[in-house]
Amino acid sequence: MPETAGRRSNVVSIEITGLNHDGDGVGRLDGLAVFVPGALPGDKVRARLTVSKKTYARAEVVEITKLSPGRIRPPCAVAEPCGGCSLQSMAYEEQLLWKTRAVEDAMARIGGLKEITVRPCLAAKHPMHYRNKVQFPVAMQRGIPVAGCYARGTHEVVPTEDCLIQHQTNNLIVRESLRLISELDLTVYDERRGGGLVRHIMGRVAPGTGEAMAVIVTSIKRFTRGGEFVSALMKAVPGLVGVLQNINSEKTNIILGRETRVITGRGHIDDLFGNDRTGRLRFRISPLSFYQVNAEQAAELYAQALEYAGLTRTTTAVDIYSGIGTITLFLARSCRQAFGIEEVTRAVADAKQNARLNGIENVRFLTGRAERVLPRFLQGRGVKPDVVVLDPPRKGCEEGVLGTVVKMRPGRIVYVSCYPATLARDLAILQRSGYRAVETQPVDMFPQTNHVESCTLVVRE
Ligand code: SAH
């Protein structure tokens, strides 16, 4: 480490020049990368080294000695302790620039892709109050029930009355549930000791219809004064169509237990999803099923995916990692036939139901791991896709999946990604196999956070 005034206490001065994939500031000390959570590019900080490894170090901010021009006072009162929004102290325009740059960097450094066009990240129309799903742990602090995200790197709940990225209905569900816990004298789960009833409050809203549901996660089945709780909650929250109880008696970090029951009203909400570019489809959302948390921006992302897919009435499309079939159904509406492949049985059941709900018949969903299903299903039916859509989780595509896709020789591949690093790695593989990554459109699905979503067009050479 360099000679600095603060050497004894491990305090160093660092100029922050970038952000890493986790949204931590990155600076250099004698060429070594130092990650500094909470610091932004353009900041100069004094920071205490907490981890020193051969290839990198970590440090925590002691003092910001020069503020980045892109820095703003975060609008949320708990932005600093809360682990939820890592970029809230960055002006929104800066966040977008950074997200574009994150994709460009990954393409150049990880993928070695020099020709690809990276378009500027598409801004969210609503950079606040966009999340349609909340899932907050509940804790007792000084005799008062509170809920919110855990403070960064801890299990301490940061009380959050009004989460600025949550849909207001979700905030209302949380606030009213806390009020009722107090009023009805319900106990709150104690992570360390294990006793207490209420563990988590979950809320989901369908922004297109305004329907909402609440799920109260409890440690035991017996919900003391549950009847009073749910009828008061139904009255207090406009749009609430059902309250459910999920029972999780395990000593675990996993939020939901295996058993869910409807206490009052319906066990699902219906959303009307899409925009003028995609058209609209109806989706049924069960408490546990996956659904894009920012529906407005997801529609923008899908519109881009559909444009890249270039569908005609004769196109056969295969959507790999299809979840509850959202992308697959939009594809099906504009092509001859579409197939979805997804490993989670429950999601496939939802996808099939969503197809029925929208009267879409030229679609088939297959259950199983893509790397297994894909080769078999192609041999069996001899399907030759013209377009393949990939929308894998953060870890990217399995090599076997990419290998099989290449063998199927689709004219176009549309790659929807939530993690630029694995996207770039996979694009490089496709590029070595007779394909060319043409263009990427990053779409801001998660304003105020470091998550970077994008959609890429890949064509066969
Ligand atoms: N396209 C969907 C869901 C994308 S999330 C949407 O936009 O809503 C990624 C999905 O891939 C998840 O549903 C996950 O269950 C599924 N998945 C992960 N690994 C898989 C694999 N190896 N084979 C098939 N599906 C997989």
Coordinates of C-alpha atoms and ligand atoms in Angstrom, one line a residue:
M1 CA 0.0 0.0 0.0
P2 CA 1.2 3.5 -0.7
E3 CA 2.7 5.9 1.8
T4 CA -0.2 8.1 2.9
A5 CA -0.9 10.1 5.9
G6 CA -3.5 7.5 7.0
R7 CA -1.3 4.5 6.5
R8 CA -1.3 3.4 10.1
S9 CA -5.1 3.4 10.3
N10 CA -5.3 2.1 6.7
V11 CA -7.1 5.3 5.6
V12 CA -6.2 6.2 2.0
S13 CA -7.2 8.9 -0.5
I14 CA -8.8 7.6 -3.6
E15 CA -10.2 9.1 -6.8
I16 CA -13.3 7.1 -7.9
T17 CA -13.3 6.5 -11.6
G18 CA -15.9 3.9 -12.2
L19 CA -18.5 1.5 -10.8
N20 CA -18.4 -2.3 -10.7
H21 CA -21.3 -4.6 -11.5
D22 CA -22.5 -4.3 -7.9
G23 CA -22.7 -0.5 -8.1
D24 CA -19.7 0.0 -5.8
G25 CA -17.3 2.9 -6.7
V26 CA -14.0 1.7 -8.2
G27 CA -10.7 3.6 -7.8
R28 CA -7.1 2.6 -8.1
L29 CA -4.2 2.4 -5.6
D30 CA -0.9 1.7 -7.4
G31 CA -2.9 0.1 -10.2
L32 CA -4.8 -2.1 -7.8
A33 CA -8.6 -1.9 -8.1
V34 CA -10.3 -0.7 -4.8
F35 CA -14.1 -1.2 -4.4
V36 CA -15.7 1.5 -2.3
P37 CA -19.5 1.0 -1.7
G38 CA -21.4 4.3 -1.7
A39 CA -18.8 6.2 -3.6
L40 CA -19.5 7.5 -7.1
P41 CA -17.4 8.1 -10.2
G42 CA -16.1 11.7 -9.9
D43 CA -15.9 11.5 -6.1
K44 CA -12.6 11.9 -4.2
V45 CA -12.8 10.0 -0.9
R46 CA -10.8 9.2 2.1
A47 CA -11.6 5.6 2.8
R48 CA -10.5 2.9 5.2
L49 CA -9.2 -0.3 3.7
T50 CA -11.2 -3.3 4.9
V51 CA -10.0 -6.0 2.6
S52 CA -6.7 -6.3 0.8
K53 CA -6.2 -9.0 -1.7
K54 CA -3.6 -9.6 -4.4
T55 CA -6.0 -8.6 -7.2
Y56 CA -8.3 -6.1 -5.5
A57 CA -9.1 -4.3 -2.2
R58 CA -12.2 -3.0 -0.5
A59 CA -12.6 0.1 1.5
E60 CA -15.3 2.1 3.3
V61 CA -15.9 5.8 2.9
V62 CA -14.6 7.9 5.8
E63 CA -15.1 11.2 4.1
I64 CA -16.0 12.5 0.7
T65 CA -13.4 15.2 0.0
K66 CA -14.7 16.2 -3.4
L67 CA -18.2 15.5 -4.6
S68 CA -18.9 14.1 -8.0
P69 CA -20.8 16.5 -10.2
G70 CA -23.3 13.8 -10.8
R71 CA -24.1 13.4 -7.1
I72 CA -27.4 14.5 -5.7
R73 CA -28.9 14.4 -2.3
P74 CA -30.8 11.1 -2.3
P75 CA -34.6 11.7 -2.2
C76 CA -35.2 8.8 0.2
A77 CA -34.6 9.4 3.9
V78 CA -33.1 5.9 4.4
A79 CA -31.2 5.6 1.2
E80 CA -27.9 5.4 3.0
P81 CA -28.5 2.5 5.4
C82 CA -31.0 0.6 3.2
G83 CA -29.6 -2.1 1.1
G84 CA -32.2 -1.6 -1.7
C85 CA -31.1 1.4 -3.9
S86 CA -27.4 1.6 -4.5
L87 CA -27.5 4.5 -7.0
Q88 CA -30.0 6.9 -5.4
S89 CA -27.3 9.5 -4.9
M90 CA -26.6 9.6 -8.6
A91 CA -28.7 12.0 -10.8
Y92 CA -31.0 9.9 -13.0
E93 CA -29.3 11.0 -16.2
E94 CA -26.0 9.8 -14.7
Q95 CA -27.5 6.5 -13.8
L96 CA -28.5 6.0 -17.4
L97 CA -25.0 7.0 -18.7
W98 CA -23.5 4.5 -16.3
K99 CA -25.8 1.7 -17.3
T100 CA -25.0 2.3 -21.0
R101 CA -21.3 2.3 -20.1
A102 CA -21.6 -0.9 -18.1
V103 CA -22.9 -2.7 -21.2
E104 CA -20.2 -1.1 -23.4
D105 CA -17.5 -2.1 -21.0
A106 CA -18.7 -5.7 -20.7
M107 CA -18.9 -6.0 -24.5
A108 CA -15.4 -4.7 -25.0
R109 CA -13.6 -6.2 -22.1
I110 CA -15.4 -9.5 -21.5
G111 CA -16.7 -10.2 -25.0
G112 CA -14.0 -8.6 -27.0
L113 CA -16.9 -7.4 -29.3
K114 CA -15.7 -4.3 -31.1
E115 CA -18.3 -4.0 -33.8
I116 CA -21.5 -4.1 -31.8
T117 CA -23.6 -0.9 -31.4
V118 CA -24.7 -0.2 -27.9
R119 CA -27.6 2.2 -27.9
P120 CA -28.1 4.7 -25.0
C121 CA -30.0 3.1 -22.1
L122 CA -33.7 3.7 -22.4
A123 CA -34.9 5.9 -19.5
A124 CA -37.8 4.8 -17.4
K125 CA -40.9 7.0 -17.6
H126 CA -41.3 6.5 -13.9
P127 CA -37.9 6.3 -12.1
M128 CA -39.8 6.1 -8.7
H129 CA -42.6 4.0 -7.4
Y130 CA -42.3 1.4 -10.2
R131 CA -41.9 -1.9 -8.3
N132 CA -45.1 -3.9 -8.3
K133 CA -43.9 -6.4 -5.7
V134 CA -42.8 -5.8 -2.1
Q135 CA -41.4 -8.4 0.3
F136 CA -40.3 -6.8 3.5
P137 CA -39.2 -8.6 6.7
V138 CA -40.9 -7.5 9.9
A139 CA -39.1 -6.8 13.1
M140 CA -39.8 -5.4 16.6
Q141 CA -37.7 -2.3 17.3
R142 CA -38.2 -0.5 20.7
G143 CA -41.5 -2.1 21.1
I144 CA -42.8 -1.0 17.7
P145 CA -43.3 -3.3 14.6
V146 CA -41.3 -2.1 11.6
A147 CA -40.7 -3.3 8.1
G148 CA -38.2 -2.5 5.4
C149 CA -35.1 -3.9 3.6
Y150 CA -32.2 -5.1 5.6
A151 CA -29.4 -2.6 6.1
R152 CA -26.6 -3.4 3.7
G153 CA -24.8 -6.6 4.6
T154 CA -26.8 -7.2 7.9
H155 CA -30.1 -8.6 9.1
E156 CA -31.1 -5.3 10.7
V157 CA -34.4 -4.0 9.3
V158 CA -34.3 -0.4 8.2
P159 CA -37.8 0.9 8.9
T160 CA -39.3 2.2 5.7
E161 CA -42.6 3.9 5.8
D162 CA -42.6 5.0 2.2
C163 CA -40.3 3.1 -0.1
L164 CA -39.6 5.4 -3.0
I165 CA -39.3 2.7 -5.6
Q166 CA -42.4 0.8 -4.5
H167 CA -45.9 1.2 -6.0
Q168 CA -47.9 3.2 -3.5
T169 CA -50.4 0.4 -3.0
N170 CA -47.5 -1.8 -1.8
N171 CA -46.5 0.9 0.6
L172 CA -50.0 1.1 1.9
I173 CA -50.2 -2.7 2.3
V174 CA -47.1 -2.5 4.5
R175 CA -48.1 0.5 6.5
E176 CA -51.6 -0.8 7.2
S177 CA -50.3 -4.3 8.1
L178 CA -47.9 -2.8 10.6
R179 CA -50.7 -0.7 12.1
L180 CA -52.9 -3.8 12.5
I181 CA -50.0 -5.8 14.0
S182 CA -49.8 -3.1 16.7
E183 CA -53.6 -2.6 17.1
L184 CA -54.3 -6.4 17.4
D185 CA -51.2 -7.0 19.5
L186 CA -49.8 -9.6 17.2
T187 CA -46.3 -10.9 17.9
V188 CA -43.4 -10.5 15.4
Y189 CA -41.0 -13.2 14.5
D190 CA -37.7 -13.0 16.2
E191 CA -34.9 -14.3 13.9
R192 CA -32.5 -15.1 16.7
R193 CA -34.8 -16.6 19.2
G194 CA -37.3 -18.1 16.8
G195 CA -40.6 -17.1 18.5
G196 CA -43.3 -14.7 17.2
L197 CA -45.9 -14.8 14.5
V198 CA -45.5 -12.4 11.6
R199 CA -42.3 -12.8 9.6
H200 CA -42.8 -11.0 6.3
I201 CA -45.3 -8.8 4.5
M202 CA -45.6 -9.3 0.8
G203 CA -47.7 -7.2 -1.5
R204 CA -48.2 -7.5 -5.3
V205 CA -50.0 -5.0 -7.6
A206 CA -51.1 -5.5 -11.2
P207 CA -50.5 -1.9 -12.5
G208 CA -52.6 -2.5 -15.6
T209 CA -55.8 -3.3 -13.7
G210 CA -55.1 -1.9 -10.2
E211 CA -55.7 -5.2 -8.5
A212 CA -53.6 -6.0 -5.5
M213 CA -53.0 -8.9 -3.1
A214 CA -51.3 -9.2 0.2
V215 CA -49.5 -12.2 1.6
I216 CA -48.7 -12.4 5.3
V217 CA -45.9 -14.8 6.1
T218 CA -46.3 -16.4 9.5
S219 CA -44.2 -18.8 11.5
I220 CA -47.1 -21.0 12.5
K221 CA -50.5 -21.9 10.9
R222 CA -52.6 -20.5 13.8
F223 CA -53.1 -16.8 12.8
T224 CA -54.4 -15.2 16.0
R225 CA -57.1 -12.6 15.2
G226 CA -56.4 -13.3 11.5
G227 CA -60.1 -12.7 10.7
E228 CA -60.0 -9.2 12.1
F229 CA -56.7 -8.5 10.5
V230 CA -57.7 -9.4 7.0
S231 CA -61.1 -7.6 7.0
A232 CA -59.5 -4.4 8.3
L233 CA -56.8 -4.7 5.6
M234 CA -59.3 -5.2 2.9
K235 CA -61.1 -2.1 3.9
A236 CA -58.0 0.0 4.2
V237 CA -56.4 -0.8 0.9
P238 CA -58.2 0.2 -2.4
G239 CA -57.9 -2.5 -5.1
L240 CA -57.0 -5.3 -2.6
V241 CA -58.8 -8.4 -3.9
G242 CA -57.4 -11.0 -1.6
V243 CA -55.3 -11.6 1.5
L244 CA -53.3 -14.8 1.8
Q245 CA -51.2 -16.5 4.5
N246 CA -48.0 -18.3 3.8
I247 CA -46.6 -20.5 6.6
N248 CA -42.9 -20.7 7.0
S249 CA -41.9 -22.5 10.2
E250 CA -38.3 -23.1 9.1
K251 CA -35.3 -21.3 10.6
T252 CA -34.1 -20.0 7.3
N253 CA -33.4 -16.9 5.1
I254 CA -35.8 -18.1 2.5
I255 CA -38.9 -15.9 2.7
L256 CA -41.7 -18.2 1.7
G257 CA -42.7 -21.6 3.2
R258 CA -44.4 -24.4 1.2
E259 CA -48.0 -23.8 2.3
T260 CA -50.0 -20.9 1.1
R261 CA -53.8 -20.4 1.8
V262 CA -56.3 -17.8 0.9
I263 CA -57.8 -16.2 4.0
T264 CA -60.2 -13.9 2.2
G265 CA -61.0 -13.0 -1.4
R266 CA -59.1 -14.3 -4.4
G267 CA -55.8 -16.2 -4.6
H268 CA -54.6 -14.3 -7.7
I269 CA -54.6 -11.0 -9.4
D270 CA -54.9 -10.3 -13.1
D271 CA -52.8 -7.8 -15.0
L272 CA -53.2 -6.2 -18.4
F273 CA -49.7 -6.0 -19.6
G274 CA -48.1 -4.3 -22.6
N275 CA -48.1 -0.9 -24.5
D276 CA -49.0 0.5 -27.9
R277 CA -46.0 -1.2 -29.5
T278 CA -46.5 -4.7 -28.1
G279 CA -50.3 -4.7 -27.8
R280 CA -51.8 -5.9 -24.5
L281 CA -52.2 -9.3 -23.0
R282 CA -53.8 -10.5 -19.8
F283 CA -51.7 -12.3 -17.2
R284 CA -52.8 -14.1 -14.1
I285 CA -50.3 -13.7 -11.2
S286 CA -50.4 -16.2 -8.3
P287 CA -48.6 -15.2 -5.1
L288 CA -45.5 -17.2 -5.9
S289 CA -45.2 -16.9 -9.6
F290 CA -42.5 -14.9 -11.3
Y291 CA -43.6 -11.6 -12.8
Q292 CA -41.5 -8.7 -14.0
V293 CA -41.4 -6.2 -11.2
N294 CA -41.5 -3.1 -13.5
A295 CA -44.2 -3.9 -16.0
E296 CA -44.0 -0.5 -17.8
Q297 CA -40.3 -0.9 -18.6
A298 CA -40.7 -4.7 -19.2
A299 CA -43.2 -3.8 -22.0
E300 CA -40.5 -1.5 -23.5
L301 CA -38.0 -4.3 -23.3
Y302 CA -40.4 -6.8 -25.0
A303 CA -41.3 -4.3 -27.7
Q304 CA -37.6 -4.1 -28.5
A305 CA -37.3 -7.9 -28.4
L306 CA -40.2 -8.2 -30.8
E307 CA -38.7 -5.6 -33.2
Y308 CA -35.4 -7.4 -33.2
A309 CA -37.2 -10.8 -33.8
G310 CA -38.6 -9.4 -37.1
L311 CA -41.5 -11.8 -37.1
T312 CA -43.7 -12.7 -40.1
R313 CA -46.7 -14.9 -40.5
T314 CA -44.4 -17.8 -41.4
T315 CA -41.9 -17.5 -38.5
T316 CA -41.3 -20.3 -36.0
A317 CA -40.0 -18.9 -32.8
V318 CA -38.5 -20.6 -29.7
D319 CA -38.4 -18.8 -26.4
I320 CA -35.9 -20.4 -24.1
Y321 CA -36.1 -19.6 -20.3
S322 CA -39.8 -18.6 -20.8
G323 CA -41.0 -18.3 -17.2
I324 CA -44.8 -17.7 -17.2
G325 CA -44.7 -17.3 -21.0
T326 CA -44.8 -13.5 -21.2
I327 CA -42.4 -13.1 -24.2
T328 CA -43.6 -16.4 -25.8
L329 CA -47.2 -15.2 -26.0
F330 CA -46.3 -11.9 -27.5
L331 CA -44.2 -13.8 -30.1
A332 CA -47.0 -16.2 -30.8
R333 CA -49.4 -13.4 -31.6
S334 CA -47.3 -12.2 -34.5
C335 CA -45.8 -15.5 -35.9
R336 CA -46.9 -18.9 -37.2
Q337 CA -46.0 -20.9 -34.0
A338 CA -44.1 -20.3 -30.8
F339 CA -42.5 -22.7 -28.3
G340 CA -41.6 -21.8 -24.7
I341 CA -39.1 -23.8 -22.7
E342 CA -38.9 -23.5 -18.9
E343 CA -37.7 -25.7 -16.0
V344 CA -40.1 -24.7 -13.3
T345 CA -43.3 -26.8 -13.5
R346 CA -45.5 -24.2 -11.8
A347 CA -44.4 -21.4 -14.2
V348 CA -45.2 -23.6 -17.2
A349 CA -48.7 -24.3 -15.7
D350 CA -49.1 -20.5 -15.4
A351 CA -47.9 -20.0 -19.0
K352 CA -50.4 -22.5 -20.3
Q353 CA -53.2 -20.8 -18.4
N354 CA -52.1 -17.4 -19.7
A355 CA -52.3 -18.7 -23.3
R356 CA -55.9 -19.9 -22.6
L357 CA -56.7 -16.6 -21.0
N358 CA -55.7 -14.7 -24.1
G359 CA -57.1 -17.3 -26.6
I360 CA -53.7 -18.0 -28.0
E361 CA -53.5 -21.4 -29.6
N362 CA -50.3 -21.5 -31.7
V363 CA -48.1 -21.9 -28.7
R364 CA -46.6 -24.9 -26.9
F365 CA -44.8 -24.9 -23.6
L366 CA -42.2 -27.6 -22.6
T367 CA -41.1 -28.3 -19.1
G368 CA -37.5 -29.1 -18.3
R369 CA -33.9 -27.8 -18.3
A370 CA -33.3 -26.1 -21.7
E371 CA -30.0 -28.0 -22.3
R372 CA -31.9 -31.3 -22.0
V373 CA -35.2 -30.4 -23.7
L374 CA -33.9 -28.5 -26.6
P375 CA -32.0 -31.3 -28.4
R376 CA -34.7 -33.9 -27.8
F377 CA -37.5 -31.7 -28.8
L378 CA -35.9 -30.7 -32.0
Q379 CA -35.1 -34.2 -33.1
G380 CA -38.5 -35.4 -32.2
R381 CA -40.6 -32.8 -34.0
G382 CA -38.1 -31.6 -36.5
V383 CA -38.9 -28.0 -35.7
K384 CA -36.7 -25.5 -37.4
P385 CA -36.9 -22.2 -35.6
D386 CA -36.3 -19.0 -37.5
V387 CA -35.9 -17.0 -34.4
V388 CA -34.7 -18.0 -30.9
V389 CA -35.2 -15.7 -27.9
L390 CA -33.0 -16.3 -24.8
D391 CA -33.8 -14.7 -21.5
P392 CA -31.6 -16.6 -18.9
P393 CA -31.0 -15.7 -15.3
R394 CA -27.9 -13.8 -14.2
K395 CA -25.6 -16.8 -14.7
G396 CA -26.3 -16.7 -18.5
C397 CA -26.9 -19.6 -20.9
E398 CA -25.5 -23.1 -20.3
E399 CA -22.9 -23.9 -23.0
G400 CA -25.1 -26.8 -24.1
V401 CA -28.0 -24.5 -24.8
L402 CA -25.8 -22.2 -26.9
G403 CA -24.3 -25.2 -28.7
T404 CA -27.8 -26.5 -29.6
V405 CA -29.1 -23.2 -30.7
V406 CA -26.2 -22.8 -33.1
K407 CA -26.9 -26.2 -34.5
M408 CA -30.5 -25.2 -35.1
R409 CA -29.2 -22.4 -37.3
P410 CA -31.9 -19.8 -36.6
G411 CA -31.5 -16.6 -38.7
R412 CA -31.9 -14.4 -35.6
I413 CA -31.2 -14.7 -31.9
V414 CA -32.6 -12.2 -29.5
Y415 CA -30.8 -12.2 -26.2
V416 CA -32.6 -10.6 -23.2
S417 CA -30.2 -10.2 -20.3
C418 CA -30.2 -9.0 -16.8
Y419 CA -26.4 -9.2 -16.4
P420 CA -24.0 -7.6 -18.9
A421 CA -21.0 -9.8 -17.9
T422 CA -22.6 -13.1 -18.8
L423 CA -24.3 -11.6 -21.8
A424 CA -20.9 -10.5 -23.2
R425 CA -19.4 -13.9 -22.5
D426 CA -22.3 -15.7 -24.3
L427 CA -22.3 -13.3 -27.3
A428 CA -18.6 -14.0 -27.7
I429 CA -19.4 -17.7 -27.9
L430 CA -22.1 -17.1 -30.5
Q431 CA -19.8 -14.9 -32.5
R432 CA -17.2 -17.7 -32.7
S433 CA -20.0 -20.0 -34.0
G434 CA -21.1 -18.1 -37.2
Y435 CA -23.2 -15.4 -35.6
R436 CA -22.7 -11.7 -35.3
A437 CA -23.9 -9.5 -32.4
V438 CA -25.3 -6.5 -34.1
E439 CA -26.9 -4.2 -31.6
T440 CA -27.8 -3.9 -27.9
Q441 CA -30.5 -1.8 -26.4
P442 CA -30.2 -1.4 -22.6
V443 CA -33.5 -0.7 -20.9
D444 CA -33.7 0.8 -17.4
M445 CA -36.0 -1.7 -15.6
F446 CA -34.6 -0.9 -12.1
P447 CA -34.0 2.8 -11.6
Q448 CA -32.0 3.8 -8.5
T449 CA -30.4 0.3 -8.4
N450 CA -27.3 -1.1 -10.1
H451 CA -29.2 -3.6 -12.2
V452 CA -28.7 -3.4 -15.9
E453 CA -31.2 -5.0 -18.3
S454 CA -30.7 -5.2 -22.1
C455 CA -31.9 -6.7 -25.3
T456 CA -29.5 -7.8 -28.1
L457 CA -29.9 -8.7 -31.7
V458 CA -27.7 -11.5 -33.0
V459 CA -27.8 -12.6 -36.7
R460 CA -26.4 -15.5 -38.6
E461 CA -23.6 -14.6 -41.0
Ligands
SAH1 N1 -38.8 -14.7 -20.0 C1 -39.5 -14.7 -18.7 C2 -38.7 -15.2 -17.5 C3 -37.2 -15.0 -17.5 S1 -36.5 -15.4 -15.9 C4 -40.1 -13.3 -18.5 O1 -39.6 -12.3 -19.0 O2 -41.0 -13.2 -17.7 C5 -35.5 -16.8 -16.3 C6 -36.3 -18.1 -16.3 O3 -35.4 -19.2 -16.7 C7 -36.8 -18.5 -14.9 O4 -38.2 -18.7 -15.0 C8 -36.1 -19.8 -14.6 O5 -36.9 -20.7 -13.9 C9 -35.7 -20.3 -15.9 N2 -34.5 -21.2 -16.0 C10 -33.3 -21.1 -15.4 N3 -32.5 -22.0 -15.8 C11 -33.1 -22.8 -16.7 C12 -32.7 -23.9 -17.5 N4 -31.5 -24.4 -17.5 N5 -33.6 -24.4 -18.4 C13 -34.9 -23.9 -18.4 N6 -35.3 -22.8 -17.7 C14 -34.4 -22.3 -16.8

